[in-house]
Amino acid sequence: MRLTKLEHAALVLDDSGKKLYIDPGAFTTPITESAGAVAIVITHEHPDHWAPEQLGRIVEANPSVRIFGPAGVASAIGEAFDVEVVSAGDSVEVEPFSLRFFGGAHAVIHESIPVVDNVGVLVDGSLYYAGDSFTIPEGVDVDLLAVPAGAPWLKISEAMDYVTAVAPRRAFPTHEMVLSKAGKDLSNARLRDVTEKAGGEYVALEPGDTLDL
């Protein structure tokens, strides 16, 4: 299975030509080559994690693709697309991918901003991405962790503590379109330090870069 990082929070996993998309949002370059998509996971309803145009292109190319997200995502999308609601503790098989869901709530941005539904997803027991949260997948030995690098809801110290708590074998940055080049370099340095101190390897993926799982 191969992971390709797209811009901001979007990822695509490819297993023998079958694809799983995670969080194809408005900060991501239009996805136009999605043949083979069998599933889409949307962690929460914020537009940087899903966009109707992105979903429309993927669904048009793959009419049988399944879309998963928490109740807030289903409510936000409405009748435009069929969303299968998932929550913490759910497991789903979408051949060839195995999905487990964790969490339930977005990290607090500010007391004036409502907290929305958010799920983390574990793919094939290997890749873990918590969406906009620091939810730890209890009882899971994480091989590859997608670490948020910059957002209105985080401090880099919180992301560093998160990596230390999960202690993955490998980690890479996500959710970094809100950062300048200097900001990305700073986040990568800090996240690399704690990943390596926890015994893992940090890979500073850029959009278009890949990793094999």
Short mmCIF file of N, CA and C in Angstrom, two decimals, residues 10-189:
data_model
loop_
_atom_site.label_atom_id
_atom_site.label_comp_id
_atom_site.label_asym_id
_atom_site.label_seq_id
_atom_site.Cartn_x
_atom_site.Cartn_y
_atom_site.Cartn_z
N ALA A 10 -5.21 16.48 3.05
CA ALA A 10 -5.68 15.41 2.17
C ALA A 10 -4.61 14.36 1.94
N LEU A 11 -5.06 13.11 1.94
CA LEU A 11 -4.19 11.96 1.70
C LEU A 11 -4.89 11.02 0.74
N VAL A 12 -4.12 10.23 0.01
CA VAL A 12 -4.69 9.14 -0.79
C VAL A 12 -3.82 7.91 -0.59
N LEU A 13 -4.48 6.79 -0.35
CA LEU A 13 -3.79 5.51 -0.22
C LEU A 13 -4.18 4.63 -1.40
N ASP A 14 -3.18 3.97 -1.97
CA ASP A 14 -3.38 3.14 -3.15
C ASP A 14 -2.91 1.73 -2.84
N ASP A 15 -3.80 0.76 -3.01
CA ASP A 15 -3.47 -0.65 -2.83
C ASP A 15 -3.86 -1.38 -4.10
N SER A 16 -2.87 -1.67 -4.91
CA SER A 16 -3.09 -2.40 -6.17
C SER A 16 -4.12 -1.71 -7.06
N GLY A 17 -4.08 -0.38 -7.11
CA GLY A 17 -4.95 0.38 -7.99
C GLY A 17 -6.26 0.81 -7.35
N LYS A 18 -6.57 0.31 -6.17
CA LYS A 18 -7.77 0.76 -5.46
C LYS A 18 -7.36 1.84 -4.48
N LYS A 19 -8.17 2.91 -4.43
CA LYS A 19 -7.76 4.11 -3.69
C LYS A 19 -8.73 4.47 -2.57
N LEU A 20 -8.13 4.98 -1.51
CA LEU A 20 -8.88 5.55 -0.39
C LEU A 20 -8.44 7.00 -0.23
N TYR A 21 -9.39 7.92 -0.29
CA TYR A 21 -9.10 9.35 -0.09
C TYR A 21 -9.52 9.74 1.32
N ILE A 22 -8.70 10.57 1.95
CA ILE A 22 -9.02 11.11 3.27
C ILE A 22 -8.97 12.64 3.19
N ASP A 23 -10.05 13.27 3.59
CA ASP A 23 -10.16 14.72 3.72
C ASP A 23 -9.76 15.52 2.47
N PRO A 24 -10.44 15.27 1.35
CA PRO A 24 -10.17 16.07 0.14
C PRO A 24 -10.88 17.42 0.22
N GLY A 25 -10.19 18.41 0.77
CA GLY A 25 -10.84 19.67 1.07
C GLY A 25 -10.51 20.82 0.14
N ALA A 26 -10.95 22.00 0.54
CA ALA A 26 -10.86 23.19 -0.30
C ALA A 26 -9.44 23.74 -0.41
N PHE A 27 -8.53 23.35 0.49
CA PHE A 27 -7.15 23.82 0.41
C PHE A 27 -6.29 22.91 -0.47
N THR A 28 -6.91 21.90 -1.05
CA THR A 28 -6.19 20.90 -1.83
C THR A 28 -6.44 21.13 -3.32
N THR A 29 -5.37 21.01 -4.12
CA THR A 29 -5.49 21.14 -5.57
C THR A 29 -6.59 20.21 -6.08
N PRO A 30 -7.42 20.64 -7.04
CA PRO A 30 -8.50 19.79 -7.55
C PRO A 30 -8.01 18.39 -7.91
N ILE A 31 -8.73 17.40 -7.37
CA ILE A 31 -8.39 16.00 -7.62
C ILE A 31 -9.09 15.57 -8.90
N THR A 32 -8.31 15.33 -9.94
CA THR A 32 -8.88 15.02 -11.25
C THR A 32 -8.56 13.60 -11.73
N GLU A 33 -7.64 12.92 -11.07
CA GLU A 33 -7.24 11.56 -11.46
C GLU A 33 -7.54 10.61 -10.31
N SER A 34 -8.82 10.24 -10.17
CA SER A 34 -9.22 9.44 -9.01
C SER A 34 -9.74 8.06 -9.38
N ALA A 35 -9.49 7.61 -10.59
CA ALA A 35 -9.98 6.29 -11.01
C ALA A 35 -9.52 5.23 -10.03
N GLY A 36 -10.44 4.36 -9.64
CA GLY A 36 -10.12 3.29 -8.70
C GLY A 36 -10.50 3.60 -7.28
N ALA A 37 -11.06 4.78 -7.02
CA ALA A 37 -11.43 5.14 -5.65
C ALA A 37 -12.58 4.26 -5.16
N VAL A 38 -12.39 3.64 -4.00
CA VAL A 38 -13.44 2.81 -3.42
C VAL A 38 -14.03 3.44 -2.16
N ALA A 39 -13.32 4.40 -1.55
CA ALA A 39 -13.84 5.00 -0.33
C ALA A 39 -13.24 6.39 -0.12
N ILE A 40 -14.01 7.21 0.58
CA ILE A 40 -13.57 8.54 1.02
C ILE A 40 -13.91 8.65 2.50
N VAL A 41 -12.94 9.07 3.30
CA VAL A 41 -13.18 9.35 4.71
C VAL A 41 -13.07 10.86 4.92
N ILE A 42 -14.10 11.45 5.52
CA ILE A 42 -14.09 12.87 5.87
C ILE A 42 -14.14 12.95 7.38
N THR A 43 -13.09 13.47 8.00
CA THR A 43 -13.00 13.44 9.46
C THR A 43 -13.96 14.40 10.13
N HIS A 44 -14.25 15.54 9.48
CA HIS A 44 -15.19 16.50 10.06
C HIS A 44 -15.64 17.48 8.99
N GLU A 45 -16.55 18.37 9.35
CA GLU A 45 -17.27 19.16 8.36
C GLU A 45 -16.60 20.43 7.88
N HIS A 46 -15.49 20.84 8.45
CA HIS A 46 -14.86 22.10 8.04
C HIS A 46 -14.40 22.03 6.58
N PRO A 47 -14.52 23.12 5.83
CA PRO A 47 -14.29 23.08 4.39
C PRO A 47 -12.85 22.78 3.98
N ASP A 48 -11.88 22.97 4.87
CA ASP A 48 -10.52 22.58 4.48
C ASP A 48 -10.34 21.07 4.51
N HIS A 49 -11.40 20.33 4.92
CA HIS A 49 -11.33 18.87 4.96
C HIS A 49 -12.32 18.20 4.00
N TRP A 50 -13.23 18.95 3.45
CA TRP A 50 -14.06 18.42 2.37
C TRP A 50 -14.59 19.60 1.57
N ALA A 51 -14.81 19.37 0.31
CA ALA A 51 -15.39 20.39 -0.57
C ALA A 51 -16.31 19.69 -1.56
N PRO A 52 -17.48 20.24 -1.81
CA PRO A 52 -18.41 19.57 -2.73
C PRO A 52 -17.82 19.34 -4.11
N GLU A 53 -16.98 20.26 -4.57
CA GLU A 53 -16.36 20.09 -5.89
C GLU A 53 -15.42 18.89 -5.91
N GLN A 54 -14.66 18.73 -4.82
CA GLN A 54 -13.75 17.57 -4.75
C GLN A 54 -14.54 16.26 -4.73
N LEU A 55 -15.58 16.21 -3.88
CA LEU A 55 -16.39 14.99 -3.82
C LEU A 55 -17.06 14.72 -5.16
N GLY A 56 -17.57 15.76 -5.79
CA GLY A 56 -18.25 15.59 -7.06
C GLY A 56 -17.37 14.96 -8.12
N ARG A 57 -16.12 15.43 -8.19
CA ARG A 57 -15.21 14.86 -9.19
C ARG A 57 -14.91 13.40 -8.90
N ILE A 58 -14.68 13.07 -7.62
CA ILE A 58 -14.36 11.68 -7.28
C ILE A 58 -15.56 10.77 -7.52
N VAL A 59 -16.74 11.22 -7.11
CA VAL A 59 -17.95 10.41 -7.29
C VAL A 59 -18.28 10.24 -8.77
N GLU A 60 -18.10 11.29 -9.55
CA GLU A 60 -18.39 11.18 -10.99
C GLU A 60 -17.50 10.12 -11.64
N ALA A 61 -16.25 10.05 -11.23
CA ALA A 61 -15.32 9.07 -11.81
C ALA A 61 -15.51 7.68 -11.22
N ASN A 62 -16.12 7.63 -10.02
CA ASN A 62 -16.27 6.35 -9.30
C ASN A 62 -17.65 6.31 -8.65
N PRO A 63 -18.71 6.04 -9.42
CA PRO A 63 -20.08 6.16 -8.89
C PRO A 63 -20.36 5.27 -7.67
N SER A 64 -19.63 4.19 -7.50
CA SER A 64 -19.90 3.30 -6.37
C SER A 64 -19.03 3.59 -5.15
N VAL A 65 -18.25 4.67 -5.19
CA VAL A 65 -17.39 5.00 -4.07
C VAL A 65 -18.23 5.24 -2.81
N ARG A 66 -17.73 4.77 -1.65
CA ARG A 66 -18.43 4.95 -0.39
C ARG A 66 -17.81 6.11 0.38
N ILE A 67 -18.65 6.92 1.00
CA ILE A 67 -18.20 8.09 1.74
C ILE A 67 -18.54 7.89 3.22
N PHE A 68 -17.54 8.06 4.07
CA PHE A 68 -17.71 7.88 5.51
C PHE A 68 -17.39 9.16 6.25
N GLY A 69 -18.16 9.44 7.29
CA GLY A 69 -17.90 10.61 8.12
C GLY A 69 -18.81 10.60 9.33
N PRO A 70 -18.52 11.43 10.33
CA PRO A 70 -19.39 11.52 11.50
C PRO A 70 -20.72 12.19 11.17
N ALA A 71 -21.61 12.22 12.13
CA ALA A 71 -22.96 12.76 11.89
C ALA A 71 -22.91 14.20 11.41
N GLY A 72 -21.97 14.99 11.93
CA GLY A 72 -21.87 16.38 11.50
C GLY A 72 -21.55 16.53 10.03
N VAL A 73 -20.77 15.62 9.51
CA VAL A 73 -20.45 15.64 8.08
C VAL A 73 -21.69 15.32 7.27
N ALA A 74 -22.41 14.28 7.67
CA ALA A 74 -23.63 13.91 6.95
C ALA A 74 -24.62 15.06 6.94
N SER A 75 -24.74 15.77 8.07
CA SER A 75 -25.66 16.90 8.14
C SER A 75 -25.21 18.05 7.25
N ALA A 76 -23.90 18.33 7.24
CA ALA A 76 -23.38 19.42 6.42
C ALA A 76 -23.52 19.14 4.94
N ILE A 77 -23.32 17.90 4.55
CA ILE A 77 -23.40 17.53 3.13
C ILE A 77 -24.84 17.42 2.67
N GLY A 78 -25.73 17.02 3.57
CA GLY A 78 -27.14 16.91 3.20
C GLY A 78 -27.39 15.81 2.20
N GLU A 79 -28.22 16.09 1.21
CA GLU A 79 -28.61 15.08 0.23
C GLU A 79 -27.72 15.08 -1.00
N ALA A 80 -26.72 15.95 -1.02
CA ALA A 80 -25.87 16.04 -2.21
C ALA A 80 -25.09 14.75 -2.45
N PHE A 81 -24.64 14.11 -1.36
CA PHE A 81 -23.91 12.85 -1.45
C PHE A 81 -24.37 11.94 -0.32
N ASP A 82 -24.28 10.65 -0.55
CA ASP A 82 -24.69 9.66 0.44
C ASP A 82 -23.53 9.40 1.39
N VAL A 83 -23.67 9.81 2.64
CA VAL A 83 -22.61 9.64 3.64
C VAL A 83 -23.03 8.54 4.62
N GLU A 84 -22.15 7.58 4.81
CA GLU A 84 -22.35 6.54 5.81
C GLU A 84 -21.78 7.05 7.13
N VAL A 85 -22.63 7.21 8.13
CA VAL A 85 -22.21 7.81 9.40
C VAL A 85 -21.42 6.80 10.23
N VAL A 86 -20.27 7.26 10.72
CA VAL A 86 -19.42 6.44 11.58
C VAL A 86 -19.10 7.24 12.84
N SER A 87 -18.76 6.51 13.89
CA SER A 87 -18.37 7.14 15.15
C SER A 87 -17.32 6.29 15.83
N ALA A 88 -16.79 6.79 16.93
CA ALA A 88 -15.73 6.09 17.64
C ALA A 88 -16.16 4.66 17.98
N GLY A 89 -15.27 3.72 17.72
CA GLY A 89 -15.54 2.31 17.99
C GLY A 89 -16.01 1.54 16.78
N ASP A 90 -16.40 2.23 15.72
CA ASP A 90 -16.86 1.55 14.50
C ASP A 90 -15.67 1.01 13.70
N SER A 91 -15.91 -0.10 13.03
CA SER A 91 -14.95 -0.67 12.08
C SER A 91 -15.68 -0.96 10.78
N VAL A 92 -15.01 -0.70 9.66
CA VAL A 92 -15.61 -0.89 8.35
C VAL A 92 -14.58 -1.55 7.43
N GLU A 93 -15.04 -2.49 6.63
CA GLU A 93 -14.19 -3.11 5.61
C GLU A 93 -14.65 -2.61 4.24
N VAL A 94 -13.74 -2.02 3.52
CA VAL A 94 -13.99 -1.60 2.14
C VAL A 94 -12.83 -2.15 1.33
N GLU A 95 -13.02 -3.29 0.77
CA GLU A 95 -11.94 -4.02 0.10
C GLU A 95 -11.13 -3.11 -0.83
N PRO A 96 -9.81 -3.04 -0.63
CA PRO A 96 -8.97 -3.85 0.24
C PRO A 96 -8.63 -3.18 1.57
N PHE A 97 -9.35 -2.13 1.94
CA PHE A 97 -8.99 -1.34 3.12
C PHE A 97 -9.83 -1.71 4.35
N SER A 98 -9.16 -1.68 5.50
CA SER A 98 -9.82 -1.88 6.78
C SER A 98 -9.75 -0.57 7.56
N LEU A 99 -10.90 -0.07 8.05
CA LEU A 99 -10.96 1.22 8.71
C LEU A 99 -11.49 1.05 10.12
N ARG A 100 -10.81 1.71 11.08
CA ARG A 100 -11.30 1.80 12.46
C ARG A 100 -11.36 3.27 12.86
N PHE A 101 -12.41 3.62 13.59
CA PHE A 101 -12.64 5.03 13.90
C PHE A 101 -12.52 5.30 15.40
N PHE A 102 -11.98 6.48 15.72
CA PHE A 102 -11.69 6.87 17.08
C PHE A 102 -12.17 8.31 17.33
N GLY A 103 -12.20 8.68 18.60
CA GLY A 103 -12.44 10.09 18.94
C GLY A 103 -13.90 10.45 19.03
N GLY A 104 -14.25 11.57 18.40
CA GLY A 104 -15.62 12.02 18.42
C GLY A 104 -15.79 13.52 18.35
N ALA A 105 -14.76 14.29 18.76
CA ALA A 105 -14.93 15.74 18.80
C ALA A 105 -13.69 16.45 18.28
N HIS A 106 -13.92 17.54 17.58
CA HIS A 106 -12.87 18.42 17.09
C HIS A 106 -12.18 19.09 18.29
N ALA A 107 -10.90 19.38 18.17
CA ALA A 107 -10.21 20.14 19.20
C ALA A 107 -10.84 21.53 19.33
N VAL A 108 -10.79 22.09 20.52
CA VAL A 108 -11.37 23.41 20.76
C VAL A 108 -10.52 24.48 20.06
N ILE A 109 -11.18 25.30 19.25
CA ILE A 109 -10.51 26.43 18.60
C ILE A 109 -10.60 27.66 19.51
N HIS A 110 -11.82 27.96 19.95
CA HIS A 110 -12.07 29.08 20.86
C HIS A 110 -13.44 28.85 21.47
N GLU A 111 -13.65 29.36 22.67
CA GLU A 111 -14.92 29.14 23.35
C GLU A 111 -16.10 29.69 22.58
N SER A 112 -15.87 30.64 21.67
CA SER A 112 -16.96 31.22 20.89
C SER A 112 -17.31 30.40 19.66
N ILE A 113 -16.52 29.38 19.34
CA ILE A 113 -16.71 28.58 18.13
C ILE A 113 -17.21 27.19 18.52
N PRO A 114 -18.34 26.76 17.96
CA PRO A 114 -18.88 25.45 18.33
C PRO A 114 -17.90 24.32 18.03
N VAL A 115 -17.89 23.32 18.91
CA VAL A 115 -17.09 22.12 18.70
C VAL A 115 -17.90 21.16 17.84
N VAL A 116 -17.33 20.73 16.71
CA VAL A 116 -18.05 19.86 15.78
C VAL A 116 -17.59 18.42 15.94
N ASP A 117 -18.37 17.50 15.34
CA ASP A 117 -17.99 16.09 15.32
C ASP A 117 -16.68 15.90 14.55
N ASN A 118 -15.88 14.97 15.01
CA ASN A 118 -14.61 14.65 14.33
C ASN A 118 -14.25 13.21 14.66
N VAL A 119 -13.85 12.46 13.64
CA VAL A 119 -13.36 11.11 13.89
C VAL A 119 -11.93 10.97 13.40
N GLY A 120 -11.14 10.22 14.17
CA GLY A 120 -9.84 9.78 13.70
C GLY A 120 -10.01 8.44 12.99
N VAL A 121 -9.10 8.13 12.05
CA VAL A 121 -9.22 6.88 11.31
C VAL A 121 -7.89 6.14 11.31
N LEU A 122 -7.97 4.85 11.55
CA LEU A 122 -6.83 3.93 11.47
C LEU A 122 -7.04 3.07 10.24
N VAL A 123 -6.10 3.10 9.32
CA VAL A 123 -6.22 2.36 8.06
C VAL A 123 -5.31 1.14 8.10
N ASP A 124 -5.92 -0.03 7.91
CA ASP A 124 -5.19 -1.30 7.87
C ASP A 124 -4.30 -1.50 9.09
N GLY A 125 -4.72 -0.97 10.22
CA GLY A 125 -3.96 -1.12 11.44
C GLY A 125 -2.59 -0.48 11.40
N SER A 126 -2.37 0.41 10.43
CA SER A 126 -1.02 0.94 10.21
C SER A 126 -0.96 2.46 10.24
N LEU A 127 -1.71 3.12 9.36
CA LEU A 127 -1.73 4.58 9.29
C LEU A 127 -2.81 5.13 10.21
N TYR A 128 -2.44 6.09 11.05
CA TYR A 128 -3.43 6.74 11.90
C TYR A 128 -3.43 8.23 11.66
N TYR A 129 -4.64 8.76 11.45
CA TYR A 129 -4.83 10.20 11.25
C TYR A 129 -6.03 10.62 12.09
N ALA A 130 -5.82 11.55 13.00
CA ALA A 130 -6.86 11.91 13.97
C ALA A 130 -7.74 13.06 13.53
N GLY A 131 -7.61 13.51 12.27
CA GLY A 131 -8.37 14.69 11.88
C GLY A 131 -7.92 15.88 12.70
N ASP A 132 -8.84 16.77 13.03
CA ASP A 132 -8.49 17.95 13.83
C ASP A 132 -8.65 17.65 15.31
N SER A 133 -7.81 16.75 15.79
CA SER A 133 -7.85 16.40 17.20
C SER A 133 -6.52 15.77 17.59
N PHE A 134 -6.35 15.58 18.88
CA PHE A 134 -5.19 14.86 19.39
C PHE A 134 -5.62 13.53 20.01
N THR A 135 -6.66 12.94 19.45
CA THR A 135 -7.14 11.66 19.96
C THR A 135 -6.08 10.58 19.77
N ILE A 136 -5.77 9.89 20.85
CA ILE A 136 -4.80 8.80 20.81
C ILE A 136 -5.55 7.48 20.61
N PRO A 137 -5.14 6.67 19.64
CA PRO A 137 -5.80 5.38 19.41
C PRO A 137 -5.33 4.36 20.44
N GLU A 138 -6.02 4.31 21.56
CA GLU A 138 -5.59 3.46 22.67
C GLU A 138 -5.48 2.00 22.23
N GLY A 139 -4.39 1.38 22.67
CA GLY A 139 -4.19 -0.03 22.37
C GLY A 139 -3.65 -0.32 20.98
N VAL A 140 -3.30 0.72 20.23
CA VAL A 140 -2.82 0.54 18.85
C VAL A 140 -1.34 0.88 18.78
N ASP A 141 -0.57 0.00 18.17
CA ASP A 141 0.84 0.25 17.91
C ASP A 141 0.92 0.91 16.54
N VAL A 142 1.03 2.24 16.50
CA VAL A 142 0.92 2.99 15.24
C VAL A 142 2.22 2.91 14.45
N ASP A 143 2.11 2.46 13.21
CA ASP A 143 3.27 2.40 12.32
C ASP A 143 3.56 3.78 11.73
N LEU A 144 2.50 4.45 11.22
CA LEU A 144 2.68 5.74 10.56
C LEU A 144 1.63 6.72 11.06
N LEU A 145 2.09 7.84 11.60
CA LEU A 145 1.20 8.84 12.17
C LEU A 145 1.22 10.11 11.34
N ALA A 146 0.03 10.59 10.96
CA ALA A 146 -0.11 11.90 10.32
C ALA A 146 -0.25 12.93 11.43
N VAL A 147 0.73 13.84 11.54
CA VAL A 147 0.78 14.79 12.65
C VAL A 147 0.37 16.19 12.18
N PRO A 148 -0.63 16.81 12.81
CA PRO A 148 -0.98 18.18 12.44
C PRO A 148 0.17 19.13 12.78
N ALA A 149 0.56 19.95 11.80
CA ALA A 149 1.73 20.82 11.97
C ALA A 149 1.36 22.27 12.24
N GLY A 150 0.17 22.69 11.82
CA GLY A 150 -0.23 24.07 12.02
C GLY A 150 -1.73 24.22 11.88
N ALA A 151 -2.36 24.91 12.83
CA ALA A 151 -3.81 25.10 12.78
C ALA A 151 -4.24 26.12 13.83
N PRO A 152 -5.41 26.73 13.68
CA PRO A 152 -5.90 27.67 14.69
C PRO A 152 -6.15 27.00 16.04
N TRP A 153 -6.22 25.67 16.05
CA TRP A 153 -6.57 24.96 17.28
C TRP A 153 -5.37 24.32 17.97
N LEU A 154 -4.15 24.58 17.49
CA LEU A 154 -3.02 23.90 18.12
C LEU A 154 -1.84 24.83 18.37
N LYS A 155 -1.04 24.44 19.36
CA LYS A 155 0.29 24.97 19.57
C LYS A 155 1.27 23.86 19.21
N ILE A 156 2.44 24.21 18.73
CA ILE A 156 3.39 23.18 18.34
C ILE A 156 3.76 22.30 19.54
N SER A 157 3.73 22.86 20.75
CA SER A 157 4.02 22.05 21.92
C SER A 157 2.99 20.93 22.10
N GLU A 158 1.72 21.22 21.74
CA GLU A 158 0.68 20.19 21.84
C GLU A 158 0.91 19.08 20.82
N ALA A 159 1.30 19.45 19.60
CA ALA A 159 1.60 18.44 18.59
C ALA A 159 2.81 17.60 19.00
N MET A 160 3.78 18.24 19.62
CA MET A 160 4.96 17.51 20.09
C MET A 160 4.58 16.51 21.19
N ASP A 161 3.75 16.95 22.13
CA ASP A 161 3.29 16.04 23.19
C ASP A 161 2.49 14.88 22.60
N TYR A 162 1.71 15.17 21.57
CA TYR A 162 0.90 14.14 20.91
C TYR A 162 1.80 13.07 20.30
N VAL A 163 2.82 13.48 19.58
CA VAL A 163 3.75 12.51 18.99
C VAL A 163 4.41 11.67 20.08
N THR A 164 4.82 12.31 21.15
CA THR A 164 5.46 11.59 22.25
C THR A 164 4.51 10.55 22.84
N ALA A 165 3.23 10.91 22.98
CA ALA A 165 2.26 9.99 23.57
C ALA A 165 1.97 8.80 22.65
N VAL A 166 1.87 9.05 21.35
CA VAL A 166 1.57 7.97 20.41
C VAL A 166 2.80 7.11 20.14
N ALA A 167 3.97 7.74 20.09
CA ALA A 167 5.25 7.05 19.83
C ALA A 167 5.19 6.16 18.58
N PRO A 168 4.89 6.76 17.42
CA PRO A 168 4.80 5.95 16.19
C PRO A 168 6.18 5.54 15.69
N ARG A 169 6.19 4.52 14.85
CA ARG A 169 7.45 4.13 14.20
C ARG A 169 7.89 5.15 13.17
N ARG A 170 6.89 5.78 12.52
CA ARG A 170 7.16 6.84 11.55
C ARG A 170 6.09 7.91 11.69
N ALA A 171 6.45 9.15 11.35
CA ALA A 171 5.50 10.25 11.39
C ALA A 171 5.78 11.21 10.24
N PHE A 172 4.73 11.90 9.81
CA PHE A 172 4.88 12.92 8.77
C PHE A 172 3.89 14.05 9.05
N PRO A 173 4.16 15.25 8.52
CA PRO A 173 3.30 16.40 8.81
C PRO A 173 2.08 16.48 7.91
N THR A 174 1.01 16.96 8.48
CA THR A 174 -0.18 17.27 7.70
C THR A 174 -0.78 18.56 8.25
N HIS A 175 -1.81 19.07 7.58
CA HIS A 175 -2.54 20.27 8.04
C HIS A 175 -1.58 21.46 8.18
N GLU A 176 -0.82 21.75 7.11
CA GLU A 176 0.20 22.79 7.21
C GLU A 176 0.07 23.90 6.18
N MET A 177 -1.07 23.98 5.46
CA MET A 177 -1.24 25.04 4.47
C MET A 177 -1.40 26.42 5.12
N VAL A 178 -1.63 26.44 6.42
CA VAL A 178 -1.73 27.73 7.13
C VAL A 178 -0.34 28.25 7.52
N LEU A 179 0.72 27.52 7.20
CA LEU A 179 2.07 27.90 7.59
C LEU A 179 2.87 28.44 6.41
N SER A 180 3.74 29.39 6.69
CA SER A 180 4.71 29.85 5.70
C SER A 180 5.81 28.80 5.55
N LYS A 181 6.72 29.01 4.60
CA LYS A 181 7.87 28.11 4.46
C LYS A 181 8.67 28.08 5.75
N ALA A 182 8.90 29.23 6.36
CA ALA A 182 9.64 29.27 7.62
C ALA A 182 8.89 28.53 8.72
N GLY A 183 7.57 28.69 8.74
CA GLY A 183 6.76 28.01 9.74
C GLY A 183 6.80 26.49 9.57
N LYS A 184 6.74 26.02 8.32
CA LYS A 184 6.83 24.58 8.06
C LYS A 184 8.18 24.05 8.50
N ASP A 185 9.24 24.77 8.22
CA ASP A 185 10.58 24.33 8.62
C ASP A 185 10.67 24.22 10.14
N LEU A 186 10.10 25.21 10.83
CA LEU A 186 10.12 25.19 12.29
C LEU A 186 9.34 23.99 12.84
N SER A 187 8.13 23.79 12.32
CA SER A 187 7.31 22.66 12.78
C SER A 187 8.00 21.34 12.51
N ASN A 188 8.56 21.20 11.32
CA ASN A 188 9.25 19.95 10.99
C ASN A 188 10.41 19.68 11.94
N ALA A 189 11.15 20.72 12.28
CA ALA A 189 12.28 20.54 13.20
C ALA A 189 11.80 20.07 14.57
#
